[in-house]
Amino acid sequence: MSLSTAPRKERAQWPLVLRFASRKFRGGVQGFGIFLACIALGVAAIIGVGSVSRGLSDGLAREGRRILGGDISFVLIQRELSSDERAFLDAQGNVSTLAALRAMARREGGDATLVEVKAVPRSYPRLGTAIINPPQDIQSAIAERGGIHGFVSEAALAVRLDLKRGDRISIGDVSLEYRGELVSEPDKLAGGIGFGPRVIMSLDAFRATGLLQPGALVRWLNRIEVRSDSVGAPVPDLRIADLVSQAKNRFPDAGWEIRTRTNISPQFERNLDKFTQFLTLVGLTALIVGGVGVANAVHGYVERKRADLATLKSLGATGGYVFLVMLVQVLAMATLGILIGASIGVAIPFLTASALGAQIPFPFEARIYASEIAAGALYGLLTSLTFALGPLGRAHDIPVSALFRDLVDHASAWPRRRYVVLVIAASVALIAAILVLATDRRLAAVYMAATFGGFVLLRVVSFVIMSLARRAPRVRGAELRLAIANIHRPGALTPAIVLSLGLGLALLVALTMIDGNIRSQLSRGIPGLTPSFFFIDIRNSEMSDFEALLRRNAPEAKLERVPMMRGRVVRLNDSAPDQVKAREDAAWVLEGDRGITYSVEVPDGSIVTKGEWWAANYSGAPLVSVEEAVADGLGLKIGDTVTVNVFGRNITARIANLRKVNWRSFGINFVFVFSPNVFATAPHTYLATATYPPGSDPAKELALLKEISRAYPSVTSVRVREALDAINAVMEQLTVAVRGASSVALLADRKSTRLNSSHIPLS
């Protein structure tokens, strides 16, 4: 067919463009395999991660009432509801009260271990079902029989203490009978991450333990099922919000932490968003790394079609017409790659639910989310255009003479200005899409800056490699001489190979270092500096005797002790916590309750950086010292005020100084340290640590743990190694997800590198 009669203007050529472009696919998609793989892998990762995240978020919203154990939860620390508070909640609906704390469980004459105690009322669970092995009703399992209360626990406790049904353990001053394994509990997620196996007992058994002392770190969870106006009708969210507002206004000094069925765990949801954002960026990295493969695939395709394109031009086709034909073909391949990736991405949540549904401790339902598919498709399309437009632009200027001499006279040149502008426009659109769709724009901006810097750095590295190869001395071997020449020849693929290999290696090293650093921070304490044990809930009356026991049984250990209470920040200056625009790394201080203390001197591990420490005999208005980084994140300075609620009483203190804290020591450190006149007469317990010197015998540590649990059953002993192991177990699960997503990027890099190496001709 002759093109000489075709209109010269591109806008009139579309039917003919589509006709010629479609002819390419009569023989299949040969030559576009790497192209399709690069796009499909990245799109699949983005859609899959987004869909799984949405499934978790929607599951939390859908099952919020069951997970929370009611419509609203009022959480108090170290105190129970007052009579007025109880009357107010009872007037709104059915109220159930649970208690939670950490304690030591021990066998008679045997080992002891840390457990997470949950004491439940007779109505538990009001929503959902607790599953026990062997099957039985939980109230029957924990009931008192023959003067002995029962308990159920997670399987880990039976393993640690070698328990069988009917065996007994002691928690505090009470003996309990093991009645079964706790397989699942409907409100587990609302309890947060535990550092020991869960133990469920009755409230009556809990009150008999003797652990309920003034200042003990007991959390009281008061859950209310709001009474509906119509039988069977759901309570509207507006009424829930109104009830919360009433509670805050009527009891401004209650100091309770309020959670609703739609706001179960803001910290979990925020962490889920961040984790999703991170994995999405890993998926984008797969696309960008694969984009190098896209560019090389298009470049190779253009090179293979030079004779065909030159023939088209000899028949009257314009450069713009040739570009449009190639662009339609590339867009068709990009669309096919996006469809393949979308199909895989849509299947990921269903495969996740099928393979891991029983192991996911959150409500999760696999669904198809149009918004996640659209986001993945948009990323895939813009990435394809960004990396394909440059090589396609060079097809515009392929001369007819290429039919005769271009096989031996290859020239490399920049595409025309219009195509450079198109590449820039596609790149800007891709960056804009990443920033607009990101939940954390700051993270996305840093990611884009790092990616751009990586491209520039790797381009410089490739230039240096080519320069060194060009200046290398001539060698005798023909193979080696040809290999060196191939590195710096005109049109060499050295930049593309360095770029694809460099990006993949950078991703692998970055993820490995992040994983390694986190594990190192959590699992490698500093011998002689990191405490071996934390001892919690030491009563005032027992502190002297407790310290004497430690010195007798561990004379080589360094001992520290501080008074400790729990309080909740209720105001910063004149602003409520939810009105403060806190920096992300400091927002955690405003969530839930915090450990607080008072001190005459600057605590060990802290350095005052601004302001002055108070005098030892200070007796004026309440003062507080705040950790420097937290104060900066909360927008606080010396002279500002912080109000905390302790034991149902609001205490307002002026910031006297800021101090820098060495958190990495895992020692006794607090964000807020008050002047001693504020809480010296308040009921509180002590927190103590024992730090063994380097090279100490682990057997001595276990012997000390057993002796403490025997002599002081109300004291909770936390072995730092075991606590870090619990955190590492969570990190291991997160690491699997990170490695799984990052493998997609590495696979894309492998595909890209394979394509590059397959197109290296000999000079």
mmCIF file of C-alpha atoms in Angstrom, residues 512-638:
data_model
loop_
_atom_site.group_PDB
_atom_site.id
_atom_site.type_symbol
_atom_site.label_atom_id
_atom_site.label_comp_id
_atom_site.label_asym_id
_atom_site.label_seq_id
_atom_site.Cartn_x
_atom_site.Cartn_y
_atom_site.Cartn_z
ATOM 1 C CA THR A 512 18.337 -5.218 54.020
ATOM 2 C CA MET A 513 19.815 -2.335 56.014
ATOM 3 C CA ILE A 514 16.399 -1.207 57.278
ATOM 4 C CA ASP A 515 15.553 -4.741 58.336
ATOM 5 C CA GLY A 516 18.968 -5.258 59.934
ATOM 6 C CA ASN A 517 18.992 -1.924 61.754
ATOM 7 C CA ILE A 518 15.533 -2.461 63.237
ATOM 8 C CA ARG A 519 16.461 -5.937 64.387
ATOM 9 C CA SER A 520 19.730 -4.670 65.795
ATOM 10 C CA GLN A 521 17.979 -1.882 67.697
ATOM 11 C CA LEU A 522 15.459 -4.300 69.161
ATOM 12 C CA SER A 523 17.526 -7.372 69.844
ATOM 13 C CA ARG A 524 21.037 -6.196 70.633
ATOM 14 C CA GLY A 525 21.260 -4.522 73.971
ATOM 15 C CA ILE A 526 24.492 -2.987 75.255
ATOM 16 C CA PRO A 527 25.964 -5.322 77.909
ATOM 17 C CA GLY A 528 26.250 -3.518 81.209
ATOM 18 C CA LEU A 529 23.985 -0.681 80.031
ATOM 19 C CA THR A 530 20.777 -2.295 78.840
ATOM 20 C CA PRO A 531 18.761 -3.570 81.851
ATOM 21 C CA SER A 532 18.332 -7.308 82.241
ATOM 22 C CA PHE A 533 15.058 -6.946 84.164
ATOM 23 C CA PHE A 534 12.285 -4.440 84.769
ATOM 24 C CA PHE A 535 10.342 -4.844 88.007
ATOM 25 C CA ILE A 536 6.913 -3.209 87.983
ATOM 26 C CA ASP A 537 4.314 -2.495 90.681
ATOM 27 C CA ILE A 538 6.637 -2.574 93.685
ATOM 28 C CA ARG A 539 4.656 -1.235 96.620
ATOM 29 C CA ASN A 540 5.999 1.640 98.697
ATOM 30 C CA SER A 541 5.986 -0.492 101.823
ATOM 31 C CA GLU A 542 7.968 -3.263 100.090
ATOM 32 C CA MET A 543 10.598 -1.200 98.287
ATOM 33 C CA SER A 544 13.322 -1.398 100.950
ATOM 34 C CA ASP A 545 12.964 -5.144 101.468
ATOM 35 C CA PHE A 546 12.738 -5.730 97.724
ATOM 36 C CA GLU A 547 15.970 -3.837 97.123
ATOM 37 C CA ALA A 548 17.681 -5.799 99.892
ATOM 38 C CA LEU A 549 16.617 -9.072 98.250
ATOM 39 C CA LEU A 550 18.041 -7.924 94.922
ATOM 40 C CA ARG A 551 21.374 -7.036 96.498
ATOM 41 C CA ARG A 552 21.585 -10.421 98.219
ATOM 42 C CA ASN A 553 20.743 -12.447 95.128
ATOM 43 C CA ALA A 554 22.429 -10.247 92.506
ATOM 44 C CA PRO A 555 25.237 -8.327 94.195
ATOM 45 C CA GLU A 556 27.001 -7.778 90.859
ATOM 46 C CA ALA A 557 23.938 -6.180 89.210
ATOM 47 C CA LYS A 558 23.393 -2.431 89.000
ATOM 48 C CA LEU A 559 20.093 -1.419 90.596
ATOM 49 C CA GLU A 560 17.920 1.587 89.802
ATOM 50 C CA ARG A 561 14.498 2.569 91.069
ATOM 51 C CA VAL A 562 12.062 5.383 90.403
ATOM 52 C CA PRO A 563 8.502 6.167 91.497
ATOM 53 C CA MET A 564 6.008 5.563 88.712
ATOM 54 C CA MET A 565 2.412 6.451 87.917
ATOM 55 C CA ARG A 566 0.336 6.483 84.780
ATOM 56 C CA GLY A 567 -1.244 9.634 83.434
ATOM 57 C CA ARG A 568 -2.885 10.906 80.286
ATOM 58 C CA VAL A 569 -2.145 14.226 78.608
ATOM 59 C CA VAL A 570 -5.419 16.162 78.500
ATOM 60 C CA ARG A 571 -4.189 19.638 77.558
ATOM 61 C CA LEU A 572 -1.169 21.413 76.105
ATOM 62 C CA ASN A 573 -1.385 25.066 77.082
ATOM 63 C CA ASP A 574 -5.043 25.805 76.262
ATOM 64 C CA SER A 575 -5.471 23.142 73.570
ATOM 65 C CA ALA A 576 -6.938 19.654 73.829
ATOM 66 C CA PRO A 577 -4.776 16.850 72.370
ATOM 67 C CA ASP A 578 -7.008 16.438 69.311
ATOM 68 C CA GLN A 579 -6.526 20.137 68.512
ATOM 69 C CA VAL A 580 -2.707 19.949 68.547
ATOM 70 C CA LYS A 581 -0.954 19.562 65.195
ATOM 71 C CA ALA A 582 1.687 17.179 66.475
ATOM 72 C CA ARG A 583 4.570 15.970 64.363
ATOM 73 C CA GLU A 584 4.264 12.313 63.445
ATOM 74 C CA ASP A 585 7.159 11.149 65.624
ATOM 75 C CA ALA A 586 5.666 12.856 68.699
ATOM 76 C CA ALA A 587 1.938 12.192 68.246
ATOM 77 C CA TRP A 588 2.172 8.919 70.196
ATOM 78 C CA VAL A 589 2.616 10.876 73.436
ATOM 79 C CA LEU A 590 -0.962 12.164 73.151
ATOM 80 C CA GLU A 591 -2.477 8.709 72.635
ATOM 81 C CA GLY A 592 -3.514 6.711 75.670
ATOM 82 C CA ASP A 593 -1.759 6.891 79.013
ATOM 83 C CA ARG A 594 1.912 7.554 79.635
ATOM 84 C CA GLY A 595 4.305 6.610 82.395
ATOM 85 C CA ILE A 596 5.240 9.623 84.537
ATOM 86 C CA THR A 597 7.552 10.115 87.492
ATOM 87 C CA TYR A 598 9.068 12.761 89.740
ATOM 88 C CA SER A 599 12.697 13.282 90.617
ATOM 89 C CA VAL A 600 14.894 15.497 92.766
ATOM 90 C CA GLU A 601 17.849 15.162 90.402
ATOM 91 C CA VAL A 602 18.310 14.871 86.649
ATOM 92 C CA PRO A 603 17.604 11.199 85.790
ATOM 93 C CA ASP A 604 20.441 9.003 84.602
ATOM 94 C CA GLY A 605 20.663 8.905 80.825
ATOM 95 C CA SER A 606 19.275 12.443 80.496
ATOM 96 C CA ILE A 607 21.017 15.744 79.793
ATOM 97 C CA VAL A 608 19.330 19.100 80.345
ATOM 98 C CA THR A 609 19.630 21.073 77.100
ATOM 99 C CA LYS A 610 17.451 24.112 77.832
ATOM 100 C CA GLY A 611 16.288 25.716 81.038
ATOM 101 C CA GLU A 612 17.302 24.884 84.602
ATOM 102 C CA TRP A 613 16.588 21.885 86.826
ATOM 103 C CA TRP A 614 14.634 22.642 90.007
ATOM 104 C CA ALA A 615 16.226 22.819 93.443
ATOM 105 C CA ALA A 616 16.134 19.760 95.702
ATOM 106 C CA ASN A 617 13.852 21.525 98.186
ATOM 107 C CA TYR A 618 11.580 23.147 95.575
ATOM 108 C CA SER A 619 8.025 23.633 96.882
ATOM 109 C CA GLY A 620 6.401 26.091 94.462
ATOM 110 C CA ALA A 621 3.964 25.630 91.594
ATOM 111 C CA PRO A 622 4.167 22.277 89.720
ATOM 112 C CA LEU A 623 7.057 22.044 87.251
ATOM 113 C CA VAL A 624 7.772 19.465 84.573
ATOM 114 C CA SER A 625 10.735 18.467 82.430
ATOM 115 C CA VAL A 626 9.932 17.317 78.882
ATOM 116 C CA GLU A 627 12.055 15.270 76.482
ATOM 117 C CA GLU A 628 13.500 17.654 73.890
ATOM 118 C CA ALA A 629 12.472 15.884 70.666
ATOM 119 C CA VAL A 630 8.923 15.310 71.933
ATOM 120 C CA ALA A 631 8.587 18.942 73.003
ATOM 121 C CA ASP A 632 9.722 20.052 69.554
ATOM 122 C CA GLY A 633 7.259 17.675 67.875
ATOM 123 C CA LEU A 634 4.399 18.979 70.026
ATOM 124 C CA GLY A 635 5.358 22.617 69.552
ATOM 125 C CA LEU A 636 6.210 23.122 73.244
ATOM 126 C CA LYS A 637 8.803 25.423 74.738
ATOM 127 C CA ILE A 638 9.971 26.459 78.189
#
